[in-house]
mmCIF file of C-alpha atoms in Angstrom:
data_model
loop_
_atom_site.group_PDB
_atom_site.id
_atom_site.type_symbol
_atom_site.label_atom_id
_atom_site.label_comp_id
_atom_site.label_asym_id
_atom_site.label_seq_id
_atom_site.Cartn_x
_atom_site.Cartn_y
_atom_site.Cartn_z
ATOM 1 C CA MET Y 187 -19.513 -1.677 -9.231
ATOM 2 C CA THR Y 188 -18.022 0.461 -12.056
ATOM 3 C CA ILE Y 189 -14.927 2.310 -11.240
ATOM 4 C CA PRO Y 190 -14.632 5.746 -12.985
ATOM 5 C CA THR Y 191 -11.749 7.556 -14.025
ATOM 6 C CA THR Y 192 -10.819 10.047 -11.057
ATOM 7 C CA GLU Y 193 -11.276 13.358 -12.853
ATOM 8 C CA GLY Y 194 -12.415 15.951 -10.408
ATOM 9 C CA SER Y 195 -15.150 18.448 -10.701
ATOM 10 C CA ALA Y 196 -13.983 22.162 -11.927
ATOM 11 C CA THR Y 197 -16.839 23.390 -9.413
ATOM 12 C CA THR Y 198 -15.534 21.836 -6.371
ATOM 13 C CA GLY Y 199 -11.750 21.307 -7.136
ATOM 14 C CA ALA Y 200 -11.678 18.620 -4.371
ATOM 15 C CA TYR Y 201 -9.731 15.591 -5.563
ATOM 16 C CA ARG Y 202 -8.333 14.328 -1.749
ATOM 17 C CA VAL Y 203 -9.715 11.308 -0.036
ATOM 18 C CA LEU Y 204 -8.945 10.649 3.448
ATOM 19 C CA VAL Y 205 -9.185 6.718 4.286
ATOM 20 C CA LEU Y 206 -9.592 5.828 7.710
ATOM 21 C CA ASN Y 207 -9.150 2.133 9.192
ATOM 22 C CA SER Y 208 -10.148 2.184 12.890
ATOM 23 C CA GLY Y 209 -9.269 -0.723 15.146
ATOM 24 C CA SER Y 210 -9.712 -1.628 18.467
ATOM 25 C CA SER Y 211 -6.998 0.538 19.857
ATOM 26 C CA SER Y 212 -5.535 1.966 16.559
ATOM 27 C CA LEU Y 213 -6.215 4.091 13.793
ATOM 28 C CA LYS Y 214 -4.549 3.886 10.338
ATOM 29 C CA TYR Y 215 -4.885 6.846 7.824
ATOM 30 C CA GLN Y 216 -3.836 7.700 4.310
ATOM 31 C CA LEU Y 217 -4.642 10.477 2.345
ATOM 32 C CA LEU Y 218 -4.648 10.263 -1.395
ATOM 33 C CA ASP Y 219 -5.031 12.586 -4.470
ATOM 34 C CA MET Y 220 -7.365 11.229 -6.701
ATOM 35 C CA SER Y 221 -6.439 13.169 -9.639
ATOM 36 C CA ASP Y 222 -3.339 11.034 -10.125
ATOM 37 C CA ARG Y 223 -4.421 8.133 -7.271
ATOM 38 C CA THR Y 224 -1.062 9.406 -5.261
ATOM 39 C CA ARG Y 225 -0.586 9.158 -1.519
ATOM 40 C CA LEU Y 226 -0.076 12.313 0.093
ATOM 41 C CA ALA Y 227 0.729 11.328 3.522
ATOM 42 C CA VAL Y 228 0.186 8.167 5.674
ATOM 43 C CA GLY Y 229 0.040 7.562 9.335
ATOM 44 C CA LEU Y 230 -0.700 5.099 12.195
ATOM 45 C CA VAL Y 231 -1.876 5.781 16.077
ATOM 46 C CA GLU Y 232 -1.577 2.826 18.028
ATOM 47 C CA ARG Y 233 -2.317 1.671 21.756
ATOM 48 C CA ILE Y 234 -5.208 4.129 21.835
ATOM 49 C CA GLY Y 235 -6.167 4.564 25.495
ATOM 50 C CA GLU Y 236 -2.748 3.469 27.130
ATOM 51 C CA GLU Y 237 -0.050 5.600 28.546
ATOM 52 C CA THR Y 238 2.156 4.494 25.770
ATOM 53 C CA SER Y 239 0.324 5.660 22.512
ATOM 54 C CA ARG Y 240 2.227 6.376 19.896
ATOM 55 C CA LEU Y 241 1.543 8.438 16.359
ATOM 56 C CA VAL Y 242 3.812 7.819 13.317
ATOM 57 C CA HIS Y 243 3.264 10.206 10.457
ATOM 58 C CA THR Y 244 4.904 10.019 6.977
ATOM 59 C CA PRO Y 245 4.134 13.028 4.689
ATOM 60 C CA LEU Y 246 4.854 11.886 1.156
ATOM 61 C CA VAL Y 247 4.184 15.356 -0.682
ATOM 62 C CA GLY Y 248 7.114 16.166 -3.175
ATOM 63 C CA GLY Y 249 8.478 12.542 -2.727
ATOM 64 C CA GLY Y 250 9.270 13.167 1.054
ATOM 65 C CA THR Y 251 9.620 9.937 3.220
ATOM 66 C CA GLU Y 252 10.801 11.420 6.594
ATOM 67 C CA ARG Y 253 8.422 10.296 9.311
ATOM 68 C CA ARG Y 254 7.537 11.811 12.311
ATOM 69 C CA GLU Y 255 6.691 10.353 15.569
ATOM 70 C CA ARG Y 256 5.258 11.091 19.064
ATOM 71 C CA THR Y 257 4.519 9.285 22.077
ATOM 72 C CA GLY Y 258 2.199 9.938 25.084
ATOM 73 C CA PRO Y 259 -1.316 9.202 25.990
ATOM 74 C CA ILE Y 260 -4.070 9.467 23.589
ATOM 75 C CA ALA Y 261 -7.246 8.881 25.403
ATOM 76 C CA ASP Y 262 -9.466 7.802 22.574
ATOM 77 C CA HIS Y 263 -10.320 7.960 18.793
ATOM 78 C CA GLU Y 264 -11.189 11.390 18.979
ATOM 79 C CA ALA Y 265 -7.971 12.330 20.130
ATOM 80 C CA ALA Y 266 -6.402 10.027 17.781
ATOM 81 C CA LEU Y 267 -8.029 11.532 14.762
ATOM 82 C CA LYS Y 268 -7.468 15.289 16.202
ATOM 83 C CA ALA Y 269 -3.550 14.081 16.456
ATOM 84 C CA ALA Y 270 -3.588 12.825 13.081
ATOM 85 C CA ALA Y 271 -5.395 16.173 11.841
ATOM 86 C CA GLU Y 272 -2.823 18.177 13.491
ATOM 87 C CA GLU Y 273 0.110 16.108 11.781
ATOM 88 C CA LEU Y 274 -1.712 16.503 8.199
ATOM 89 C CA ALA Y 275 -2.121 20.363 8.865
ATOM 90 C CA ALA Y 276 1.629 20.829 9.535
ATOM 91 C CA ASP Y 277 2.167 19.350 5.906
ATOM 92 C CA GLY Y 278 -0.550 21.895 4.457
ATOM 93 C CA LEU Y 279 -3.029 18.769 4.323
ATOM 94 C CA GLY Y 280 -5.365 19.731 7.026
ATOM 95 C CA LEU Y 281 -8.777 18.307 7.266
ATOM 96 C CA ASP Y 282 -10.327 21.734 6.688
ATOM 97 C CA SER Y 283 -8.873 21.882 3.370
ATOM 98 C CA PRO Y 284 -11.097 22.453 0.267
ATOM 99 C CA GLN Y 285 -9.645 19.874 -1.467
ATOM 100 C CA LEU Y 286 -10.779 17.171 0.671
ATOM 101 C CA ALA Y 287 -13.680 15.543 -1.316
ATOM 102 C CA ALA Y 288 -14.965 12.936 1.293
ATOM 103 C CA ILE Y 289 -13.450 10.307 3.842
ATOM 104 C CA GLY Y 290 -13.695 6.789 3.383
ATOM 105 C CA HIS Y 291 -13.873 4.004 6.277
ATOM 106 C CA ARG Y 292 -13.124 0.618 6.280
ATOM 107 C CA VAL Y 293 -16.228 -1.192 7.905
ATOM 108 C CA VAL Y 294 -15.451 -5.039 8.167
ATOM 109 C CA HIS Y 295 -19.197 -6.096 8.083
ATOM 110 C CA GLY Y 296 -21.940 -5.133 5.981
ATOM 111 C CA GLY Y 297 -24.127 -8.127 6.322
ATOM 112 C CA LEU Y 298 -26.538 -8.550 3.242
ATOM 113 C CA ARG Y 299 -27.504 -5.331 3.154
ATOM 114 C CA PHE Y 300 -24.589 -3.459 1.994
ATOM 115 C CA THR Y 301 -23.636 -4.779 -1.215
ATOM 116 C CA GLU Y 302 -21.675 -1.594 -2.142
ATOM 117 C CA PRO Y 303 -20.034 1.342 -0.729
ATOM 118 C CA VAL Y 304 -22.602 3.693 0.876
ATOM 119 C CA VAL Y 305 -22.533 7.625 2.086
ATOM 120 C CA ILE Y 306 -23.240 7.186 5.858
ATOM 121 C CA ASP Y 307 -26.066 8.643 7.528
ATOM 122 C CA ASP Y 308 -28.047 7.958 10.711
ATOM 123 C CA GLU Y 309 -29.790 4.972 9.360
ATOM 124 C CA VAL Y 310 -26.820 3.276 7.826
ATOM 125 C CA LEU Y 311 -24.902 3.855 11.096
ATOM 126 C CA LYS Y 312 -27.653 2.335 13.229
ATOM 127 C CA GLU Y 313 -27.616 -0.646 10.539
ATOM 128 C CA ILE Y 314 -23.854 -1.146 11.278
ATOM 129 C CA GLU Y 315 -24.449 -1.223 14.755
ATOM 130 C CA ARG Y 316 -27.033 -3.671 14.353
ATOM 131 C CA LEU Y 317 -24.555 -5.993 12.709
ATOM 132 C CA VAL Y 318 -22.107 -5.790 15.958
ATOM 133 C CA PRO Y 319 -23.027 -9.145 16.961
ATOM 134 C CA VAL Y 320 -21.906 -10.964 13.852
ATOM 135 C CA ALA Y 321 -18.610 -8.484 14.110
ATOM 136 C CA PRO Y 322 -17.973 -8.122 17.757
ATOM 137 C CA LEU Y 323 -14.330 -7.483 17.710
ATOM 138 C CA HIS Y 324 -14.356 -5.294 14.432
ATOM 139 C CA ASN Y 325 -17.676 -3.010 13.867
ATOM 140 C CA PRO Y 326 -17.365 -1.291 17.348
ATOM 141 C CA ALA Y 327 -14.155 0.260 16.434
ATOM 142 C CA ASN Y 328 -15.176 1.125 12.638
ATOM 143 C CA ILE Y 329 -18.369 2.841 14.324
ATOM 144 C CA THR Y 330 -16.075 4.766 16.764
ATOM 145 C CA GLY Y 331 -14.145 6.042 13.848
ATOM 146 C CA ILE Y 332 -16.990 7.157 11.663
ATOM 147 C CA ARG Y 333 -18.645 8.861 14.654
ATOM 148 C CA THR Y 334 -15.371 10.612 15.297
ATOM 149 C CA ALA Y 335 -14.871 11.830 11.636
ATOM 150 C CA ARG Y 336 -18.332 12.968 11.394
ATOM 151 C CA ALA Y 337 -18.208 15.107 14.478
ATOM 152 C CA LEU Y 338 -14.953 16.585 13.163
ATOM 153 C CA ARG Y 339 -16.313 17.435 9.711
ATOM 154 C CA PRO Y 340 -20.181 16.967 9.769
ATOM 155 C CA ASP Y 341 -20.448 18.754 6.430
ATOM 156 C CA LEU Y 342 -18.062 16.134 4.516
ATOM 157 C CA PRO Y 343 -19.589 13.058 3.100
ATOM 158 C CA GLN Y 344 -18.522 10.187 4.959
ATOM 159 C CA VAL Y 345 -18.404 6.623 2.880
ATOM 160 C CA ALA Y 346 -18.270 3.021 4.320
ATOM 161 C CA VAL Y 347 -16.564 0.602 2.153
ATOM 162 C CA PHE Y 348 -17.281 -2.882 3.636
ATOM 163 C CA ASP Y 349 -14.921 -5.886 3.624
ATOM 164 C CA THR Y 350 -18.158 -8.212 2.831
ATOM 165 C CA ALA Y 351 -19.474 -6.391 -0.069
ATOM 166 C CA PHE Y 352 -17.388 -7.924 -2.612
ATOM 167 C CA HIS Y 353 -18.441 -11.534 -1.583
ATOM 168 C CA THR Y 354 -22.236 -10.751 -1.486
ATOM 169 C CA THR Y 355 -22.489 -12.120 -5.196
ATOM 170 C CA MET Y 356 -21.868 -15.543 -4.037
ATOM 171 C CA PRO Y 357 -24.583 -17.791 -4.870
ATOM 172 C CA GLU Y 358 -26.868 -19.150 -2.009
ATOM 173 C CA TYR Y 359 -25.556 -22.338 -2.249
ATOM 174 C CA ALA Y 360 -22.090 -21.271 -1.557
ATOM 175 C CA ALA Y 361 -23.096 -19.002 1.133
ATOM 176 C CA ARG Y 362 -25.490 -21.261 3.199
ATOM 177 C CA TYR Y 363 -24.436 -23.724 5.984
ATOM 178 C CA ALA Y 364 -26.139 -26.767 6.144
ATOM 179 C CA ILE Y 365 -28.111 -25.972 9.235
ATOM 180 C CA ASP Y 366 -31.766 -25.286 10.291
ATOM 181 C CA THR Y 367 -32.574 -22.668 7.949
ATOM 182 C CA GLU Y 368 -35.153 -20.911 10.511
ATOM 183 C CA THR Y 369 -32.246 -20.689 13.010
ATOM 184 C CA ALA Y 370 -29.800 -19.637 10.299
ATOM 185 C CA ASP Y 371 -32.322 -16.556 9.221
ATOM 186 C CA ALA Y 372 -32.868 -15.479 12.861
ATOM 187 C CA HIS Y 373 -29.518 -15.097 13.797
ATOM 188 C CA ARG Y 374 -27.987 -13.882 10.468
ATOM 189 C CA ILE Y 375 -25.834 -17.175 10.294
ATOM 190 C CA ARG Y 376 -24.262 -17.467 6.688
ATOM 191 C CA ARG Y 377 -21.136 -17.210 4.812
ATOM 192 C CA TYR Y 378 -20.161 -13.505 4.430
ATOM 193 C CA GLY Y 379 -16.394 -13.642 3.748
ATOM 194 C CA PHE Y 380 -13.648 -10.800 4.557
ATOM 195 C CA HIS Y 381 -10.891 -9.059 2.848
ATOM 196 C CA GLY Y 382 -13.158 -8.078 0.180
ATOM 197 C CA THR Y 383 -11.620 -4.771 -0.860
ATOM 198 C CA SER Y 384 -8.344 -6.814 -1.412
ATOM 199 C CA HIS Y 385 -9.796 -9.666 -3.413
ATOM 200 C CA ALA Y 386 -11.786 -7.097 -5.662
ATOM 201 C CA TYR Y 387 -8.611 -4.987 -6.097
ATOM 202 C CA VAL Y 388 -6.277 -8.056 -6.919
ATOM 203 C CA SER Y 389 -8.591 -9.831 -9.067
ATOM 204 C CA ARG Y 390 -9.150 -6.620 -11.356
ATOM 205 C CA LYS Y 391 -5.405 -6.018 -11.568
ATOM 206 C CA THR Y 392 -4.869 -9.725 -12.213
ATOM 207 C CA ALA Y 393 -7.071 -9.154 -15.230
ATOM 208 C CA GLU Y 394 -5.175 -6.036 -16.298
ATOM 209 C CA LEU Y 395 -1.937 -8.128 -15.957
ATOM 210 C CA LEU Y 396 -3.130 -10.543 -18.355
ATOM 211 C CA GLY Y 397 -4.295 -7.848 -20.855
ATOM 212 C CA ARG Y 398 -7.955 -9.042 -20.313
ATOM 213 C CA THR Y 399 -11.052 -7.527 -18.841
ATOM 214 C CA PRO Y 400 -12.491 -8.571 -15.446
ATOM 215 C CA GLU Y 401 -15.368 -10.302 -17.020
ATOM 216 C CA GLU Y 402 -13.218 -12.394 -19.310
ATOM 217 C CA VAL Y 403 -11.096 -14.043 -16.756
ATOM 218 C CA ASN Y 404 -11.593 -16.540 -13.838
ATOM 219 C CA VAL Y 405 -8.848 -16.049 -10.863
ATOM 220 C CA ILE Y 406 -8.055 -17.579 -7.539
ATOM 221 C CA VAL Y 407 -7.177 -15.062 -5.234
ATOM 222 C CA LEU Y 408 -4.981 -16.083 -1.972
ATOM 223 C CA HIS Y 409 -4.661 -13.283 0.184
ATOM 224 C CA LEU Y 410 -1.550 -14.325 2.514
ATOM 225 C CA GLY Y 411 -1.289 -12.072 5.541
ATOM 226 C CA ASN Y 412 -1.747 -12.509 9.425
ATOM 227 C CA GLY Y 413 -5.231 -13.049 8.370
ATOM 228 C CA ALA Y 414 -5.892 -15.023 5.296
ATOM 229 C CA SER Y 415 -8.438 -15.943 2.939
ATOM 230 C CA ALA Y 416 -9.212 -17.294 -0.495
ATOM 231 C CA SER Y 417 -11.616 -16.439 -2.963
ATOM 232 C CA ALA Y 418 -12.855 -17.746 -6.413
ATOM 233 C CA VAL Y 419 -13.681 -14.968 -8.968
ATOM 234 C CA ALA Y 420 -15.523 -15.928 -12.050
ATOM 235 C CA GLY Y 421 -16.108 -12.804 -14.618
ATOM 236 C CA GLY Y 422 -15.265 -10.224 -12.053
ATOM 237 C CA ARG Y 423 -17.755 -11.763 -9.240
ATOM 238 C CA CYS Y 424 -16.805 -13.589 -6.296
ATOM 239 C CA VAL Y 425 -18.606 -16.999 -6.402
ATOM 240 C CA GLU Y 426 -16.902 -18.643 -3.405
ATOM 241 C CA THR Y 427 -14.530 -17.571 -0.162
ATOM 242 C CA SER Y 428 -12.908 -19.199 2.448
ATOM 243 C CA MET Y 429 -13.956 -16.998 5.568
ATOM 244 C CA GLY Y 430 -17.387 -17.429 6.560
ATOM 245 C CA LEU Y 431 -19.757 -15.838 9.347
ATOM 246 C CA THR Y 432 -16.490 -14.765 10.846
ATOM 247 C CA PRO Y 433 -12.637 -14.320 9.683
ATOM 248 C CA LEU Y 434 -12.132 -17.546 11.750
ATOM 249 C CA GLU Y 435 -13.100 -20.042 8.915
ATOM 250 C CA GLY Y 436 -10.607 -21.086 5.987
ATOM 251 C CA LEU Y 437 -6.959 -21.174 5.874
ATOM 252 C CA VAL Y 438 -4.363 -21.597 8.256
ATOM 253 C CA MET Y 439 -3.682 -18.261 9.638
ATOM 254 C CA GLY Y 440 -0.990 -16.499 11.694
ATOM 255 C CA THR Y 441 -3.198 -16.975 15.061
ATOM 256 C CA ARG Y 442 -6.515 -18.407 13.502
ATOM 257 C CA SER Y 443 -7.097 -22.213 13.181
ATOM 258 C CA GLY Y 444 -9.076 -21.945 10.253
ATOM 259 C CA ASP Y 445 -11.142 -24.844 9.366
ATOM 260 C CA ILE Y 446 -11.640 -27.139 12.294
ATOM 261 C CA ASP Y 447 -14.217 -29.829 13.125
ATOM 262 C CA PRO Y 448 -17.128 -27.777 15.278
ATOM 263 C CA ALA Y 449 -17.104 -30.667 17.549
ATOM 264 C CA VAL Y 450 -13.800 -29.363 18.914
ATOM 265 C CA THR Y 451 -15.699 -26.829 20.787
ATOM 266 C CA PHE Y 452 -18.082 -29.149 22.528
ATOM 267 C CA HIS Y 453 -15.266 -31.623 23.223
ATOM 268 C CA LEU Y 454 -13.113 -28.798 25.073
ATOM 269 C CA MET Y 455 -16.286 -27.865 27.084
ATOM 270 C CA ARG Y 456 -17.042 -31.273 28.165
ATOM 271 C CA VAL Y 457 -13.245 -32.616 28.527
ATOM 272 C CA ALA Y 458 -11.283 -29.648 29.418
ATOM 273 C CA GLY Y 459 -13.854 -27.412 31.219
ATOM 274 C CA MET Y 460 -13.137 -24.497 29.037
ATOM 275 C CA SER Y 461 -15.696 -21.792 28.815
ATOM 276 C CA ALA Y 462 -16.996 -20.260 25.221
ATOM 277 C CA ASP Y 463 -14.707 -17.132 25.790
ATOM 278 C CA GLU Y 464 -11.598 -19.323 26.527
ATOM 279 C CA ILE Y 465 -12.053 -21.236 23.359
ATOM 280 C CA ASP Y 466 -13.067 -18.259 21.414
ATOM 281 C CA ALA Y 467 -9.503 -16.925 22.695
ATOM 282 C CA LEU Y 468 -7.951 -20.210 21.648
ATOM 283 C CA LEU Y 469 -9.129 -20.504 18.177
ATOM 284 C CA ASN Y 470 -8.593 -16.900 17.086
ATOM 285 C CA LYS Y 471 -5.368 -15.962 19.116
ATOM 286 C CA LYS Y 472 -3.464 -18.984 20.165
ATOM 287 C CA SER Y 473 -3.948 -21.120 17.288
ATOM 288 C CA GLY Y 474 -2.875 -21.250 13.439
ATOM 289 C CA LEU Y 475 0.870 -20.850 12.998
ATOM 290 C CA VAL Y 476 1.573 -19.307 16.357
ATOM 291 C CA GLY Y 477 -0.305 -22.428 17.876
ATOM 292 C CA LEU Y 478 1.700 -24.921 15.941
ATOM 293 C CA CYS Y 479 5.076 -23.845 16.322
ATOM 294 C CA GLY Y 480 5.027 -20.397 18.471
ATOM 295 C CA ASP Y 481 5.504 -18.200 15.704
ATOM 296 C CA ASN Y 482 3.266 -16.520 13.269
ATOM 297 C CA ASP Y 483 6.172 -14.563 11.157
ATOM 298 C CA MET Y 484 6.759 -16.680 8.016
ATOM 299 C CA ARG Y 485 10.203 -15.137 7.985
ATOM 300 C CA GLU Y 486 11.110 -16.749 11.171
ATOM 301 C CA ILE Y 487 9.401 -19.956 10.531
ATOM 302 C CA ARG Y 488 11.459 -20.263 7.218
ATOM 303 C CA ARG Y 489 14.545 -19.280 9.383
ATOM 304 C CA ARG Y 490 13.818 -22.133 11.805
ATOM 305 C CA ILE Y 491 12.973 -24.652 9.135
ATOM 306 C CA ASP Y 492 16.721 -23.760 7.693
ATOM 307 C CA GLU Y 493 18.177 -24.579 10.849
ATOM 308 C CA GLY Y 494 16.441 -27.927 11.061
ATOM 309 C CA ASP Y 495 13.511 -26.866 13.358
ATOM 310 C CA GLU Y 496 10.647 -29.925 12.944
ATOM 311 C CA ARG Y 497 8.028 -28.041 14.632
ATOM 312 C CA ALA Y 498 8.403 -24.826 12.363
ATOM 313 C CA ALA Y 499 8.790 -27.541 9.041
ATOM 314 C CA LEU Y 500 5.378 -29.045 10.356
ATOM 315 C CA ALA Y 501 3.692 -25.614 10.928
ATOM 316 C CA PHE Y 502 4.756 -24.695 7.287
ATOM 317 C CA ASP Y 503 3.675 -28.009 5.762
ATOM 318 C CA ILE Y 504 -0.167 -27.763 7.373
ATOM 319 C CA TYR Y 505 -0.222 -24.081 6.203
ATOM 320 C CA VAL Y 506 0.577 -25.057 2.495
ATOM 321 C CA HIS Y 507 -1.471 -28.266 2.612
ATOM 322 C CA ARG Y 508 -4.594 -26.045 3.413
ATOM 323 C CA LEU Y 509 -3.526 -23.826 0.576
ATOM 324 C CA LYS Y 510 -3.394 -26.674 -1.951
ATOM 325 C CA LYS Y 511 -6.912 -28.142 -0.783
ATOM 326 C CA TYR Y 512 -8.503 -24.451 -1.531
ATOM 327 C CA ILE Y 513 -6.738 -24.401 -4.832
ATOM 328 C CA GLY Y 514 -7.857 -27.546 -5.798
ATOM 329 C CA ALA Y 515 -11.466 -26.985 -4.420
ATOM 330 C CA TYR Y 516 -11.750 -23.239 -6.233
ATOM 331 C CA SER Y 517 -10.438 -25.104 -9.578
ATOM 332 C CA ALA Y 518 -13.269 -27.382 -9.149
ATOM 333 C CA VAL Y 519 -15.849 -24.446 -8.435
ATOM 334 C CA LEU Y 520 -14.664 -22.338 -11.339
ATOM 335 C CA GLY Y 521 -14.272 -25.048 -13.874
ATOM 336 C CA ARG Y 522 -11.734 -22.796 -15.757
ATOM 337 C CA VAL Y 523 -9.056 -21.063 -13.924
ATOM 338 C CA ASP Y 524 -7.157 -18.126 -15.859
ATOM 339 C CA ALA Y 525 -4.684 -17.493 -12.747
ATOM 340 C CA VAL Y 526 -3.772 -18.162 -9.310
ATOM 341 C CA VAL Y 527 -2.541 -14.926 -7.581
ATOM 342 C CA PHE Y 528 -0.839 -14.395 -4.427
ATOM 343 C CA THR Y 529 -1.161 -11.208 -2.496
ATOM 344 C CA ALA Y 530 -0.757 -9.701 1.376
ATOM 345 C CA GLY Y 531 2.213 -9.954 3.276
ATOM 346 C CA VAL Y 532 3.006 -13.467 2.887
ATOM 347 C CA GLY Y 533 1.764 -13.937 -0.494
ATOM 348 C CA GLU Y 534 3.845 -11.129 -1.497
ATOM 349 C CA ASN Y 535 7.010 -11.777 0.013
ATOM 350 C CA SER Y 536 7.340 -15.538 0.572
ATOM 351 C CA ALA Y 537 8.736 -17.248 -2.478
ATOM 352 C CA PRO Y 538 9.021 -20.655 -0.717
ATOM 353 C CA VAL Y 539 5.148 -20.449 0.111
ATOM 354 C CA ARG Y 540 4.177 -19.683 -3.473
ATOM 355 C CA GLU Y 541 6.443 -22.604 -4.589
ATOM 356 C CA ALA Y 542 5.230 -25.027 -1.975
ATOM 357 C CA ALA Y 543 1.509 -24.139 -2.720
ATOM 358 C CA VAL Y 544 1.814 -24.893 -6.477
ATOM 359 C CA ALA Y 545 4.128 -27.818 -6.205
ATOM 360 C CA GLY Y 546 2.340 -31.019 -7.306
ATOM 361 C CA LEU Y 547 -0.365 -29.264 -9.220
ATOM 362 C CA GLU Y 548 1.097 -29.393 -12.733
ATOM 363 C CA GLU Y 549 -1.915 -31.598 -13.634
ATOM 364 C CA LEU Y 550 -4.333 -28.407 -12.976
ATOM 365 C CA GLY Y 551 -2.069 -26.423 -15.353
ATOM 366 C CA LEU Y 552 0.189 -24.762 -12.573
ATOM 367 C CA ALA Y 553 3.621 -24.298 -12.530
ATOM 368 C CA VAL Y 554 6.285 -21.688 -10.895
ATOM 369 C CA ASP Y 555 9.520 -20.402 -12.673
ATOM 370 C CA ALA Y 556 12.140 -20.505 -9.867
ATOM 371 C CA ASP Y 557 14.124 -17.586 -11.067
ATOM 372 C CA LEU Y 558 10.736 -15.490 -11.880
ATOM 373 C CA ASN Y 559 9.605 -16.633 -8.313
ATOM 374 C CA GLY Y 560 12.664 -15.594 -6.614
ATOM 375 C CA VAL Y 561 12.427 -11.793 -8.006
ATOM 376 C CA ARG Y 562 11.194 -9.119 -5.244
ATOM 377 C CA SER Y 563 9.223 -6.547 -6.721
ATOM 378 C CA ASP Y 564 6.734 -4.070 -5.712
ATOM 379 C CA GLU Y 565 4.884 -4.529 -9.127
ATOM 380 C CA PRO Y 566 2.119 -7.070 -10.411
ATOM 381 C CA ARG Y 567 4.219 -9.640 -12.315
ATOM 382 C CA LEU Y 568 3.990 -13.180 -13.421
ATOM 383 C CA ILE Y 569 5.787 -15.960 -11.957
ATOM 384 C CA SER Y 570 4.809 -18.845 -13.988
ATOM 385 C CA PRO Y 571 6.621 -20.229 -17.114
ATOM 386 C CA ASP Y 572 5.567 -19.630 -20.693
ATOM 387 C CA TYR Y 573 4.218 -23.122 -20.999
ATOM 388 C CA ALA Y 574 1.937 -23.134 -18.166
ATOM 389 C CA ARG Y 575 -1.867 -23.208 -18.774
ATOM 390 C CA VAL Y 576 -2.864 -21.267 -15.902
ATOM 391 C CA ALA Y 577 -1.032 -18.016 -15.055
ATOM 392 C CA VAL Y 578 0.607 -17.774 -11.514
ATOM 393 C CA ALA Y 579 0.851 -13.986 -10.410
ATOM 394 C CA VAL Y 580 2.050 -11.891 -7.649
ATOM 395 C CA VAL Y 581 -0.019 -8.789 -7.222
ATOM 396 C CA PRO Y 582 0.615 -6.353 -4.228
ATOM 397 C CA THR Y 583 -2.701 -5.619 -2.845
ATOM 398 C CA ASP Y 584 -3.656 -1.934 -1.955
ATOM 399 C CA GLU Y 585 -6.927 -1.996 0.059
ATOM 400 C CA GLU Y 586 -6.539 1.733 0.984
ATOM 401 C CA LEU Y 587 -6.256 2.858 -2.618
ATOM 402 C CA GLU Y 588 -9.437 0.614 -3.237
ATOM 403 C CA ILE Y 589 -11.399 2.275 -0.464
ATOM 404 C CA ALA Y 590 -10.421 5.603 -1.910
ATOM 405 C CA VAL Y 591 -11.209 4.792 -5.231
ATOM 406 C CA GLN Y 592 -14.653 3.403 -4.277
ATOM 407 C CA THR Y 593 -15.330 6.495 -1.872
ATOM 408 C CA PHE Y 594 -14.389 9.136 -4.797
ATOM 409 C CA ALA Y 595 -16.598 7.077 -7.191
ATOM 410 C CA LEU Y 596 -19.440 7.160 -5.032
ATOM 411 C CA VAL Y 597 -19.120 10.917 -3.964
ATOM 412 C CA GLY Y 598 -18.446 11.711 -7.952
ATOM 413 C CA GLN Y 599 -22.044 10.041 -8.645
ATOM 414 C CA THR Y 600 -23.822 11.781 -6.004
ATOM 415 C CA ARG Y 601 -21.969 15.211 -6.851
ATOM 416 C CA GLY Y 602 -21.898 15.059 -10.358
ATOM 417 C CA LEU Y 603 -18.292 14.463 -11.004
ATOM 418 C CA VAL Y 604 -17.247 13.509 -14.382
ATOM 419 C CA GLY Y 605 -15.864 10.037 -14.850
ATOM 420 C CA GLN Y 606 -15.738 7.016 -17.486
ATOM 421 C CA ALA Y 607 -15.260 3.172 -16.863
ATOM 422 C CA HIS Y 608 -11.546 2.360 -15.772
ATOM 423 C CA ASN Y 609 -9.959 -0.936 -14.667
#
């Protein structure tokens, strides 16, 4: 979609967007002023439904950074959102403000129907519910957040921004699994991909860093957090991504296995007597880095490696080996690569991961400058030497800003806000 500038309407004066990310037992929120894309407040409610619930709220108006905490039982997402609204109101940023233009919701799975953000109505909500079988861990929580916010502000536009939307441009030969077509279609089995808001934002920012338009560049994006995914982006459009029907496929992650022979599942059923739920838990929660060495924090793994820990070293090598495979594969898919970009927690902060992932790929035009790679910064930056044929970059992701931008753009289109093309 075209991203317009955030010029507000003189008639509404509504510039603010509240971004909600509802998890099964958590609620993350950010309030942004879209006239200059600044954050006014950020917060997190965690352990919802427990006696030990906690809300952490940080007002950012006027450069403030002093956070406030409250603890005690928060029964459900409705109570969580009301508590967050109280904190916002205490800073003069309440949900009843006429400056609030919309609420943007992160929704993990949009299937094939939702290729762009959409204003939520009853039919949209029903379709998101119909997608629960392919996103049983995520969509129910997203739905709860939507319902709660609609109840609190039924007059305000609520926009769903989907993790999967950016990847719907994949060609059929990349999105299809090689299984019986009728079975696949009947049960919506195909590769959807996730982290789409991050891949969209980072690929666009990478083009900006190179001084070019998104349509001019081919980029490999490596989103490396506790969850990790890669994408091949050609001319601003995703043509391949590592996650599939679920976020389990692809790279080695903090607790997820990534790519694995499907027959491992049957083997564990027959030989180990494990149930489907037990195998699901194994592959999603007890595998990846934590399964290999007991830690899913890359900083701790690197500390252990420095102390000579062989399990940690092997886990790191497996992690990097998978990264190299995807960089090579996506170089073949794209044909021409202008940049390989690292983002998210590990990608932005672990210089050893970046160095190791690129090492030995000189024939692909890749190299990392040790001094540039060692610099810590919150700004997008190149870490490759001038002679490298392919740029290597670090671009901090900002999924909340991307959700806010897409939400405000859509509300602006429906309400006639002024805007023009912007990267």
